[in-house]
Amino acid sequence: MEKKGSILLERYELGKLLGQGNFAKVYYAKDLKKFQNVAIKVIDKEKTLKAGLSEQIKREISVMKMAKHKNVLQLYEVMATKTKIYIVLEYAKGGELFNKVAKGRLKEDIARWIFQQLISAVDCCHSGGVYHRDLKLENLLIDEDGSLKVSDFGLSALIDSKRQDGLLHTMCGTPAYVAPEVINRRGYDGAKADIWSCGVILYVLLAGHLPFQDSNLIEMYKKITRADYRCPNWFPPEVRRLLLKILDPNPKTRIPISKIMENPWFKKGLGTRPAPARLAKVESTEAKLSEGNAIEKQFELSKPSNLNAFDIISLSSGLDLSGLFVADDGREDIRFTSIEPISVIVAKLEEVASELKLKVSKKDGGFLKLVSSGGRRVELGIDIDIFEVTPSFHVVEMKRANGNAFYYQKMLKDGMQPALKDIVWAWQGDSTQSRFKEKRCMSNFLCKLKFMYDVEF
Ligand code: AMP
């Protein structure tokens, strides 16, 4: 526990706590040698070790040291004791931009000025091969005169917590700023993903609320993947056009930074701070709303809350649960998630079964037994369990009950998987890995999740 007034490493006089993240606490401090204000991020070594992050932190700190730009929060020094890592950072007196925007959207020229600084910082880091991967309003700080300081560049391991198990620790918050290809986990280009997040930030600065927001995370996910957003009527046409190019769900056709920098709206007043350069609340979103603007529903600009187990499952298109479950009987199981109602899932399974010359020999609520019918020479039995996670979210598990394993695999790969694509949210694990130890017990499943990952229900 760091105490106010204590001197750290014979040089930094510790002041008040500025904020706190998952693995770290951030304190204001005075550098007694250079007589300057700094912020010190104190990271708990044990926590990061447990999360398997220490190597990544070391690597990313060295990356962060390289990212030098006037709009990137400067890293001065890194020190470590037995239990703690101390990262000494440039102090951004204005604090989080989030707090300013939460009070009201920004005027166009101020929003553009912030966006220009953001693009300039991101461009510089990208040229050095450094990608942020977690750009959002909460990572944008401002200094005394209101100019931008992007924080956590290259430090995404701390926020990001990607772990060895591959489970979705990457999004311990809302996916509101995350590009579709990142959520889809198709492997992504860091530069293009950062550009998407910059687009979301531009929208937020001008609108005072997020472009993709829904209390139902699955709906939010859908909106992101379709780039389904609406611009408030005060957005200038040039901004709408620019946003259309940035918030392009296809990373291949998404506008690159070089082209954003050539955009006429972007270039207006480039390099000059609008006067007055105060980042005060400019216009209250509420006031604008009460003027009767044709906006269906505005969402408050809210900080991401931690996801609960349901959200984690529902967002986890690449979630590999294999580590959670131990094989009990050596059979190959395969499962997928679906956002269709159970009746639609069952109907589709029956339809596909018939196409594949399988017959439904047993049907009991969320359980189906398929067996080979007359048209098939090889004997095969498949058990299918449908688990309800939430009424709008299901996990469907298939296993071979009897018959030849090779034939079963081939039928799954060439027949089942392609035919089920309309109802599948994501396939999980693969046929050799994912196995439930306890059968058909959702509560066990969720308890295990809670135990393993300490998530809230
Ligand atoms: P972080 O763990 O980086 O998210 O930091 C937690 C909070 O501490 C931030 O949201 C800021 O409010 C504050 N903070 C972090 N770094 C700085 C800094 N360099 N200068 C001023 N405040 C900071």
Coordinates of N, CA and C and ligand atoms in Angstrom, one line a residue, residues 17-28 38-41 73-74 87-99 136-142 149 151-152 155 158-159 303, ligand 1:
L17 N -4.2 9.4 -5.1 CA -4.5 8.4 -6.0 C -5.4 9.0 -7.2
L18 N -4.9 8.8 -8.4 CA -5.6 9.4 -9.5 C -6.6 8.5 -10.1
G19 N -6.3 7.2 -10.0 CA -7.3 6.3 -10.6 C -6.7 4.9 -10.5
Q20 N -7.6 4.0 -10.9 CA -7.2 2.6 -10.7 C -7.8 1.7 -11.8
G21 N -6.9 0.8 -12.2 CA -7.4 -0.2 -13.3 C -7.4 -1.6 -12.7
N22 N -7.4 -2.6 -13.6 CA -7.4 -4.0 -13.2 C -6.2 -4.4 -12.5
F23 N -5.1 -4.0 -13.0 CA -3.8 -4.5 -12.4 C -3.0 -3.4 -11.7
A24 N -3.5 -2.2 -11.9 CA -2.6 -1.1 -11.4 C -3.4 0.0 -10.7
K25 N -2.6 0.8 -9.9 CA -3.1 2.0 -9.3 C -2.3 3.1 -9.9
V26 N -2.9 4.3 -10.1 CA -2.1 5.4 -10.6 C -2.1 6.6 -9.6
Y27 N -0.9 7.0 -9.3 CA -0.8 8.1 -8.3 C -0.2 9.3 -8.9
Y28 N -0.6 10.5 -8.4 CA 0.1 11.7 -8.8 C 1.4 11.7 -7.9
V38 N 4.6 14.1 -12.2 CA 4.5 12.9 -12.9 C 3.3 12.1 -12.4
A39 N 3.0 11.0 -13.1 CA 2.0 10.1 -12.7 C 2.7 8.7 -12.5
I40 N 2.5 8.0 -11.5 CA 3.1 6.7 -11.3 C 2.1 5.6 -11.3
K41 N 2.3 4.7 -12.2 CA 1.4 3.5 -12.3 C 2.1 2.4 -11.5
L73 N 1.2 9.9 -24.3 CA 1.7 10.0 -22.9 C 3.1 9.4 -22.8
Q74 N 4.0 10.3 -22.4 CA 5.4 9.8 -22.4 C 5.7 8.9 -21.2
I87 N 5.7 2.4 -13.1 CA 5.9 3.0 -14.4 C 5.7 4.5 -14.2
V88 N 6.7 5.3 -14.4 CA 6.6 6.7 -14.2 C 6.2 7.4 -15.6
L89 N 5.1 8.1 -15.5 CA 4.5 8.6 -16.8 C 4.4 10.2 -16.7
E90 N 4.3 10.7 -17.9 CA 4.0 12.2 -18.0 C 2.6 12.4 -17.3
Y91 N 2.5 13.5 -16.6 CA 1.3 13.7 -15.8 C 0.3 14.6 -16.7
A92 N -0.9 14.1 -16.9 CA -1.9 14.8 -17.7 C -2.9 15.5 -16.7
K93 N -2.7 16.7 -16.5 CA -3.4 17.4 -15.5 C -4.9 17.5 -15.7
G94 N -5.3 17.6 -17.0 CA -6.7 17.7 -17.3 C -7.5 16.4 -17.1
G95 N -6.8 15.3 -16.8 CA -7.4 14.0 -16.6 C -8.1 13.4 -17.8
E96 N -9.1 12.7 -17.6 CA -9.7 11.9 -18.7 C -10.6 12.8 -19.5
L97 N -10.5 12.6 -20.8 CA -11.4 13.3 -21.8 C -12.8 12.8 -21.6
F98 N -12.9 11.6 -21.1 CA -14.2 11.0 -20.9 C -15.1 11.8 -20.0
N99 N -14.5 12.3 -18.9 CA -15.2 13.1 -18.0 C -15.8 14.4 -18.6
K136 N -9.9 4.1 -26.8 CA -11.3 4.5 -26.4 C -11.1 5.8 -25.6
L137 N -12.3 6.4 -25.4 CA -12.2 7.7 -24.7 C -11.5 7.6 -23.4
E138 N -11.7 6.5 -22.7 CA -11.1 6.3 -21.3 C -9.6 6.3 -21.4
N139 N -9.0 6.1 -22.6 CA -7.5 6.1 -22.7 C -7.0 7.4 -23.3
L140 N -7.9 8.4 -23.4 CA -7.5 9.7 -23.8 C -7.5 10.7 -22.7
L141 N -6.3 11.2 -22.4 CA -6.1 12.1 -21.3 C -5.8 13.5 -21.9
I142 N -6.0 14.5 -21.1 CA -5.7 15.8 -21.6 C -4.8 16.6 -20.6
K149 N -3.4 13.6 -24.8 CA -2.3 12.6 -24.5 C -3.0 11.2 -24.5
S151 N -3.0 7.5 -23.7 CA -2.3 6.7 -22.8 C -2.4 5.2 -23.1
D152 N -1.6 4.5 -22.5 CA -1.5 3.0 -22.6 C -1.1 2.5 -24.0
L155 N 0.7 -0.6 -24.1 CA 0.5 -1.3 -22.8 C -0.8 -2.1 -22.7
L158 N -1.9 -4.8 -20.2 CA -2.5 -4.5 -18.9 C -4.0 -4.4 -18.8
I159 N -4.5 -3.8 -19.9 CA -5.9 -3.7 -19.9 C -6.5 -4.9 -20.5
K303 N -19.3 4.2 -18.7 CA -18.0 3.5 -18.7 C -18.3 2.0 -18.8
Ligands
AMP1 P1 -5.3 3.5 -16.1 O1 -4.9 2.4 -15.2 O2 -4.2 3.9 -17.0 O3 -6.6 3.3 -16.7 O4 -5.4 4.8 -15.1 C1 -6.5 4.9 -14.2 C2 -6.9 6.4 -14.1 O5 -5.8 7.1 -13.6 C3 -7.2 7.0 -15.4 O6 -8.5 6.8 -15.8 C4 -6.9 8.5 -15.2 O7 -8.0 9.1 -14.5 C5 -5.7 8.4 -14.2 N1 -4.4 8.5 -14.9 C6 -3.7 7.6 -15.4 N2 -2.6 8.0 -16.0 C7 -2.6 9.3 -15.7 C8 -1.6 10.4 -16.0 N3 -0.5 10.1 -16.7 N4 -1.9 11.6 -15.7 C9 -3.1 11.9 -15.0 N5 -4.0 10.9 -14.7 C10 -3.8 9.7 -15.0

